[in-house]
PDB file of C-alpha atoms in Angstrom:
ATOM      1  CA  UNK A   1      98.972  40.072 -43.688  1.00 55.00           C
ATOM      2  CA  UNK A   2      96.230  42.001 -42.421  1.00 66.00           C
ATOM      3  CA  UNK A   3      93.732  39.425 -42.367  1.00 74.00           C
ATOM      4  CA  UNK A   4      96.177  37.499 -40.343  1.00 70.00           C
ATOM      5  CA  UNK A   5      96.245  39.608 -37.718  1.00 74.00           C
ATOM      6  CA  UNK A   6      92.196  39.956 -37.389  1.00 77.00           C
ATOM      7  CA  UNK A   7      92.612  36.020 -37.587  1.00 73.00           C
ATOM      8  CA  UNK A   8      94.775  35.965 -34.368  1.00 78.00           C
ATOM      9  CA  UNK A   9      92.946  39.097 -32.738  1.00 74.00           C
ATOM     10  CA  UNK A  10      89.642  36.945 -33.022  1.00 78.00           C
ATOM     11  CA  UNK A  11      91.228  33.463 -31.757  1.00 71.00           C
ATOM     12  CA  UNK A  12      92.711  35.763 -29.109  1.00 72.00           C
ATOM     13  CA  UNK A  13      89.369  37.143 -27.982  1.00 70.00           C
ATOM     14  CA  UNK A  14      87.369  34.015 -27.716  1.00 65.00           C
ATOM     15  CA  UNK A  15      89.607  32.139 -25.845  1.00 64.00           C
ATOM     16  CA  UNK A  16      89.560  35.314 -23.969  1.00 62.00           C
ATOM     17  CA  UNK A  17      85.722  35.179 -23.754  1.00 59.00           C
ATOM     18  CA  UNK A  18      85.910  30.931 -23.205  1.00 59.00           C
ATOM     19  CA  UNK A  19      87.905  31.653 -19.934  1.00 55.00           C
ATOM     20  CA  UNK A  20      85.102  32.132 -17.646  1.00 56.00           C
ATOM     21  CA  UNK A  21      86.875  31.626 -14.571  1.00 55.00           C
ATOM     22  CA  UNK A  22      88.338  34.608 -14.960  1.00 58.00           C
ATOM     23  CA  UNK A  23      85.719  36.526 -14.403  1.00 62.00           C
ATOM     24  CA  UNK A  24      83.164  37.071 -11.759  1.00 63.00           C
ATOM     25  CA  UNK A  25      79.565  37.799 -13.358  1.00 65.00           C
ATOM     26  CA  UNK A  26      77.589  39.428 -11.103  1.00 71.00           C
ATOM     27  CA  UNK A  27      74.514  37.449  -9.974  1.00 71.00           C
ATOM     28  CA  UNK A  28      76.002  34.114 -10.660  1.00 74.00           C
ATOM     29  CA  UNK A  29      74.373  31.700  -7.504  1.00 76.00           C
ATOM     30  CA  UNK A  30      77.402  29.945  -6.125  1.00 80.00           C
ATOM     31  CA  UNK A  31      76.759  26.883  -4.118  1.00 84.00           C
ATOM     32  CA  UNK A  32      78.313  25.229  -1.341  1.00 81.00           C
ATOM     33  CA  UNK A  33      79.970  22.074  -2.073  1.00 84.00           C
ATOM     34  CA  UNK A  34      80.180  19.326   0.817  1.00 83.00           C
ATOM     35  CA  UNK A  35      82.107  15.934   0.053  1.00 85.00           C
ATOM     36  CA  UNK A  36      82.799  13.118   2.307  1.00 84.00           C
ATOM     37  CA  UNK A  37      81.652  11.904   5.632  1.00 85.00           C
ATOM     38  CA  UNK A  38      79.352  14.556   8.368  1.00 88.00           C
ATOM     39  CA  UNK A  39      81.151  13.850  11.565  1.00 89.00           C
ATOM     40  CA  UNK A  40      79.772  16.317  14.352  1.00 89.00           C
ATOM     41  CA  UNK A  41      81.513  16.205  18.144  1.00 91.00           C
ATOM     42  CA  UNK A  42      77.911  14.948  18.905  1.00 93.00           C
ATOM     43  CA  UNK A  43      78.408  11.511  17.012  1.00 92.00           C
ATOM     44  CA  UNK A  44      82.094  11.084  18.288  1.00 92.00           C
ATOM     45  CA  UNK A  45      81.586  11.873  22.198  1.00 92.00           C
ATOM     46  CA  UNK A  46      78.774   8.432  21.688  1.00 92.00           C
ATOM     47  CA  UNK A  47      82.116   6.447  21.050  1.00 92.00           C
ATOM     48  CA  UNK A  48      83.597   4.268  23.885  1.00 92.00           C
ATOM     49  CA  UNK A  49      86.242   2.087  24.471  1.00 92.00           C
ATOM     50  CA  UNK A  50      85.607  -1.544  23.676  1.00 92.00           C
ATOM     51  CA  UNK A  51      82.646  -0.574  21.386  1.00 94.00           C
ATOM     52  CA  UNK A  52      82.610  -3.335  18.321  1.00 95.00           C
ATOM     53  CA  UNK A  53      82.907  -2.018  14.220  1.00 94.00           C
ATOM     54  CA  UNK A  54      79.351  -2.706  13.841  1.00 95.00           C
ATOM     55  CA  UNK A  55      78.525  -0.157  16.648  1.00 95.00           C
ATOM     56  CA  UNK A  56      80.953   2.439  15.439  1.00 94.00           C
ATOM     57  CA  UNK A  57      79.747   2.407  11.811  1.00 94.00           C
ATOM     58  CA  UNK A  58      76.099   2.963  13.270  1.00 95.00           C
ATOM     59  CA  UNK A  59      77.251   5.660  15.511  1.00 94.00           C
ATOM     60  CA  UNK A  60      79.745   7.566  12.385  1.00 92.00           C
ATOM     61  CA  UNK A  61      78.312   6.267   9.267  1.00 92.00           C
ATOM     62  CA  UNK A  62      80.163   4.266   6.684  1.00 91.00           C
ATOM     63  CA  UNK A  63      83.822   5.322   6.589  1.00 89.00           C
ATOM     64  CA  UNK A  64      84.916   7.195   3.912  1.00 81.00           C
ATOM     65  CA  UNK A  65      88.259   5.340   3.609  1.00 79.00           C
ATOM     66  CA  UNK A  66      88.840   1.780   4.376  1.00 81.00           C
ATOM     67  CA  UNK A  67      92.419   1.319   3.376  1.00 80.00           C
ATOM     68  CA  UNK A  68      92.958  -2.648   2.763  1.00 85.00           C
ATOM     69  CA  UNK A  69      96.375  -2.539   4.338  1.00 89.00           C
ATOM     70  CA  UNK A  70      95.678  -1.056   6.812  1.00 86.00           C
ATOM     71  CA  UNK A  71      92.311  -2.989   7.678  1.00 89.00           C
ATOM     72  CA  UNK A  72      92.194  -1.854  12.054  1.00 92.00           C
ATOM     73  CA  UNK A  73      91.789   1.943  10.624  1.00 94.00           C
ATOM     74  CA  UNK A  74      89.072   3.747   9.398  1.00 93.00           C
ATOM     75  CA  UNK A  75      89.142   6.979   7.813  1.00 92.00           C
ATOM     76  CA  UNK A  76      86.066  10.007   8.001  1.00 92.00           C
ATOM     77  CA  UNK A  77      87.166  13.131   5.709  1.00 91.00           C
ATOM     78  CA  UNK A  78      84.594  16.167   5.144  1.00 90.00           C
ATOM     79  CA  UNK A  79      85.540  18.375   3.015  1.00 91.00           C
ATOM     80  CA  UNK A  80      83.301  21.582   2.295  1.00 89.00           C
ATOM     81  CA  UNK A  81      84.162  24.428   0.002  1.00 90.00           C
ATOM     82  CA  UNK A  82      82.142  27.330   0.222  1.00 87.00           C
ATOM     83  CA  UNK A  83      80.471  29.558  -2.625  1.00 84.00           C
ATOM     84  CA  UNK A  84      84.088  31.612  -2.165  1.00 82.00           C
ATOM     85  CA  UNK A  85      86.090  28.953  -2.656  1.00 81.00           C
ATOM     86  CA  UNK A  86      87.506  28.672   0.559  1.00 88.00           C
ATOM     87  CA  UNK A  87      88.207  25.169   1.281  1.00 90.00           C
ATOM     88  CA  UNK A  88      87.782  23.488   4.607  1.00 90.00           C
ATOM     89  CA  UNK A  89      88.887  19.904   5.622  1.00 91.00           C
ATOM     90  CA  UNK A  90      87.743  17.921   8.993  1.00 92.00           C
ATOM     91  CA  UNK A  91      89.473  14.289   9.273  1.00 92.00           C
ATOM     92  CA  UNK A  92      89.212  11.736  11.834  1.00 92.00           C
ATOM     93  CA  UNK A  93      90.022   8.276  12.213  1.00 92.00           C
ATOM     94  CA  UNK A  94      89.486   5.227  14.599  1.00 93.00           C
ATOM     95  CA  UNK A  95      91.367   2.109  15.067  1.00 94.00           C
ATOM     96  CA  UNK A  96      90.309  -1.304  16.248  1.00 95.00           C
ATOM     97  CA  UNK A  97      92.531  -3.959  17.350  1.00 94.00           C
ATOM     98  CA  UNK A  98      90.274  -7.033  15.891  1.00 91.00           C
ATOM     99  CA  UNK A  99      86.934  -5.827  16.332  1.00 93.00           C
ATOM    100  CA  UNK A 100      87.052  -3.413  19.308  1.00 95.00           C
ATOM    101  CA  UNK A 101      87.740   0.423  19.226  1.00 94.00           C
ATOM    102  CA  UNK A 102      90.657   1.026  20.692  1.00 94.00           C
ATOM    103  CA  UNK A 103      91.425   4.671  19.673  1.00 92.00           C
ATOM    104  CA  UNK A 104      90.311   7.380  18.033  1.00 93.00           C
ATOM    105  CA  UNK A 105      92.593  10.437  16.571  1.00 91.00           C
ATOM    106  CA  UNK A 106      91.734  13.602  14.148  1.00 90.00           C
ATOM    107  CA  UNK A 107      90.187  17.033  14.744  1.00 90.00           C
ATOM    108  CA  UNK A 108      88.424  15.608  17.372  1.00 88.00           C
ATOM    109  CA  UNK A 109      88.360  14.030  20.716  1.00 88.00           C
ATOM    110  CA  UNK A 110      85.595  11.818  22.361  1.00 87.00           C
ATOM    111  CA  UNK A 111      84.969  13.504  25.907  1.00 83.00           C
ATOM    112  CA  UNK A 112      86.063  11.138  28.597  1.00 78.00           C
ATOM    113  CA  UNK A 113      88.399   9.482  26.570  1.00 76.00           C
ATOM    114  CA  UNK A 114      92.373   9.364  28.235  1.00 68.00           C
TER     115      UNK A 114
END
């Protein structure tokens, strides 16, 4: 019976030891982690009305999402955690009716739009 219990004691203390996120080890470099599409209010004030896909996608990039039923709407998502943890999310979207920008909507606005 004894030898039981050191059995479990040990199985109990490296799965204790394994579990390394629940500890914080002091000196350990975390890193920031960006995913997704950069949009800055910079790139999204160049956008105008009656600009064409190909024009968008130089101004924004490729979009991160281009849903196939829903083929007038592109998606831009950044997502960043930071070496806390903390996670922060920026979206924004346009929408063409054929090939012309027609509207934009998200966490931000192009200056002059209506």
């Amino acid at each position: 019976m004894p030898s039981f219990v050191k059995l479990i004691a040990i199985a109990s203390l490296g799965a204790l030891l394994s579990a390394c996120s629940l500890f914080e080890f002091p000196g350990v470099h975390r890193i920031e982690i960006q995913q997704g599409n950069i949009v800055t209010q910079e790139m999204v004030d160049q956008l105008k009305p009656g600009m064409t896909r190909r024009q968008v996608r130089f101004v924004l990039g490729t979009p991160l999402i281009e849903d196939t039923f829903k083929p007038n709407r592109w998606d831009y998502v950044n997502r960043v955690r930071d070496p806390e943890g903390e996670v922060s999310e920026k979206r924004f979207s346009v929408y063409f009716n054929g090939d012309i920008l027609i509207a934009t909507n998200g966490d931000f606005q192009p200056a002059g739009w209506p």
